Structure formats: structure tokens, C-alpha cells
Amino acid sequence: MLEQVDALEAEYTDVEGRLADPEVLGDPDLLQAAGRRFKELEEVLAVGRPLRSAHEDLDAARELAELAEGRPGAGLTYFHEVDATLYSATSSTFIGQLYALLGLENIA
């Protein structure tokens, strides 16, 4: 289905270009036909573009879900000094909890 949206998008760009063509502008029949098709494509793409966007969002969500399952930092350790006062992020701090969500082990 997304291939159809891409094809319609390409046709939309083509028709848009034809509407600016002096040859089409000089022929009322060609201009009317191109204008009609342009309007049709606008209406169809008003649905197709959000559909494509939703599909892209779904793909991104699937990738994030795969990353969350695999816990990319599993088996890795960390020691994080937060500032120059030698304050370190332990497992009980907010930063430490974020690291734990990634599967990292605190060694502080």
C-alpha cells in the first residue's frame, strides 16, 4: 500500500510541474484536466501521507521494542562521577536507575 502512496506522490509532483508548463497553461483543456487530476491527488494524499507517517512511526516503535527486549547494555558495568565534587551516580540515584534500565551494572 505504501508503494501506491509513493506512486501517487510522484504523480502529484509530475502534475504540479505540468500545471506550471507554459504549453499546458496555454491550452484550456489540458489545464482543466491537469487541475482536476491535481485536486484528486490532493484528496487521496490527504489520507495517504498520514498513513505513511503512521507506518514509519510503527516501524520506529518496533525498533525501540526490539532494543528494549535485548537490553543493549547487559553485562556492561559503569562508574559515573557526576561532577567535580566526586559525587558518583549509584544504583539508587535517578541516573543510576536510568543506567539500570539499559542493563548496565553499577560498580560504585
Tab-separated table of C-alpha atoms in Angstrom:
chain	number	residue	atom	x	y	z
A	1	MET	CA	0.000	0.000	0.000
A	2	LEU	CA	2.850	2.400	0.762
A	3	GLU	CA	4.196	1.792	-2.730
A	4	GLN	CA	0.894	3.134	-4.056
A	5	VAL	CA	1.227	6.239	-1.887
A	6	ASP	CA	4.756	6.758	-3.235
A	7	ALA	CA	3.495	6.367	-6.815
A	8	LEU	CA	0.701	8.868	-6.187
A	9	GLU	CA	3.185	11.265	-4.631
A	10	ALA	CA	5.370	11.022	-7.754
A	11	GLU	CA	2.347	11.625	-9.980
A	12	TYR	CA	1.355	14.593	-7.806
A	13	THR	CA	4.800	16.145	-8.338
A	14	ASP	CA	4.541	15.486	-12.080
A	15	VAL	CA	1.077	17.063	-12.358
A	16	GLU	CA	2.236	20.009	-10.269
A	17	GLY	CA	5.071	20.538	-12.737
A	18	ARG	CA	2.686	20.286	-15.685
A	19	LEU	CA	0.494	22.987	-14.154
A	20	ALA	CA	3.455	25.363	-14.400
A	21	ASP	CA	4.246	24.364	-18.012
A	22	PRO	CA	3.506	27.225	-20.457
A	23	GLU	CA	2.206	24.706	-23.002
A	24	VAL	CA	-0.404	23.421	-20.534
A	25	LEU	CA	-1.243	26.939	-19.378
A	26	GLY	CA	-1.971	27.879	-22.990
A	27	ASP	CA	-4.391	25.012	-23.595
A	28	PRO	CA	-7.603	25.278	-21.521
A	29	ASP	CA	-8.446	21.576	-21.975
A	30	LEU	CA	-5.019	20.405	-20.783
A	31	LEU	CA	-5.108	22.903	-17.933
A	32	GLN	CA	-8.543	21.730	-16.811
A	33	ALA	CA	-7.539	18.051	-16.970
A	34	ALA	CA	-4.298	18.690	-15.057
A	35	GLY	CA	-6.114	20.815	-12.474
A	36	ARG	CA	-8.766	18.124	-11.971
A	37	ARG	CA	-6.142	15.404	-11.504
A	38	PHE	CA	-4.153	17.632	-9.146
A	39	LYS	CA	-7.254	18.095	-6.974
A	40	GLU	CA	-7.960	14.346	-6.989
A	41	LEU	CA	-4.398	13.565	-5.957
A	42	GLU	CA	-4.513	16.154	-3.173
A	43	GLU	CA	-7.609	14.475	-1.732
A	44	VAL	CA	-6.117	10.983	-1.922
A	45	LEU	CA	-2.772	12.086	-0.487
A	46	ALA	CA	-4.566	13.814	2.390
A	47	VAL	CA	-5.193	10.255	3.579
A	48	GLY	CA	-2.064	8.606	2.161
A	49	ARG	CA	0.506	10.914	3.751
A	50	PRO	CA	-0.706	10.368	7.344
A	51	LEU	CA	-0.880	6.651	6.584
A	52	ARG	CA	2.776	6.666	5.526
A	53	SER	CA	3.698	8.682	8.610
A	54	ALA	CA	1.853	6.237	10.883
A	55	HIS	CA	3.632	3.320	9.216
A	56	GLU	CA	7.019	4.995	9.775
A	57	ASP	CA	6.103	5.613	13.439
A	58	LEU	CA	5.131	1.957	13.793
A	59	ASP	CA	8.475	0.853	12.343
A	60	ALA	CA	10.309	3.112	14.809
A	61	ALA	CA	8.258	1.734	17.710
A	62	ARG	CA	9.083	-1.825	16.664
A	63	GLU	CA	12.797	-0.998	16.584
A	64	LEU	CA	12.592	0.519	20.064
A	65	ALA	CA	10.712	-2.531	21.340
A	66	GLU	CA	13.433	-4.799	19.976
A	67	LEU	CA	16.092	-2.706	21.699
A	68	ALA	CA	14.195	-2.818	24.983
A	69	GLU	CA	13.923	-6.602	24.829
A	70	GLY	CA	17.613	-7.067	24.160
A	71	ARG	CA	18.771	-4.641	26.882
A	72	PRO	CA	21.747	-3.309	24.916
A	73	GLY	CA	23.966	-2.739	27.970
A	74	ALA	CA	23.521	-6.198	29.511
A	75	GLY	CA	26.768	-7.422	31.024
A	76	LEU	CA	28.417	-3.981	30.982
A	77	THR	CA	29.399	-2.028	34.080
A	78	TYR	CA	29.712	1.686	34.757
A	79	PHE	CA	31.144	4.182	37.218
A	80	HIS	CA	29.845	7.704	36.694
A	81	GLU	CA	31.188	10.741	38.544
A	82	VAL	CA	28.507	13.382	38.157
A	83	ASP	CA	30.632	16.454	38.896
A	84	ALA	CA	33.977	17.698	40.180
A	85	THR	CA	32.994	17.041	43.823
A	86	LEU	CA	33.427	13.305	43.121
A	87	TYR	CA	29.716	12.687	43.607
A	88	SER	CA	29.043	9.412	41.824
A	89	ALA	CA	25.814	8.035	40.437
A	90	THR	CA	24.894	4.959	42.432
A	91	SER	CA	22.140	2.474	41.666
A	92	SER	CA	19.745	4.394	43.922
A	93	THR	CA	20.130	7.740	42.086
A	94	PHE	CA	17.996	8.792	39.146
A	95	ILE	CA	20.925	8.468	36.745
A	96	GLY	CA	21.775	5.075	38.167
A	97	GLN	CA	18.197	3.917	37.658
A	98	LEU	CA	18.365	5.020	34.026
A	99	TYR	CA	21.550	3.017	33.537
A	100	ALA	CA	19.872	0.002	35.148
A	101	LEU	CA	17.027	0.234	32.631
A	102	LEU	CA	19.653	-0.187	29.934
A	103	GLY	CA	21.001	-3.280	31.673
A	104	LEU	CA	24.197	-1.671	32.987
A	105	GLU	CA	25.628	-2.695	36.364
A	106	ASN	CA	26.900	-0.044	38.763
A	107	ILE	CA	30.339	-0.673	40.297
A	108	ALA	CA	30.337	2.412	42.574
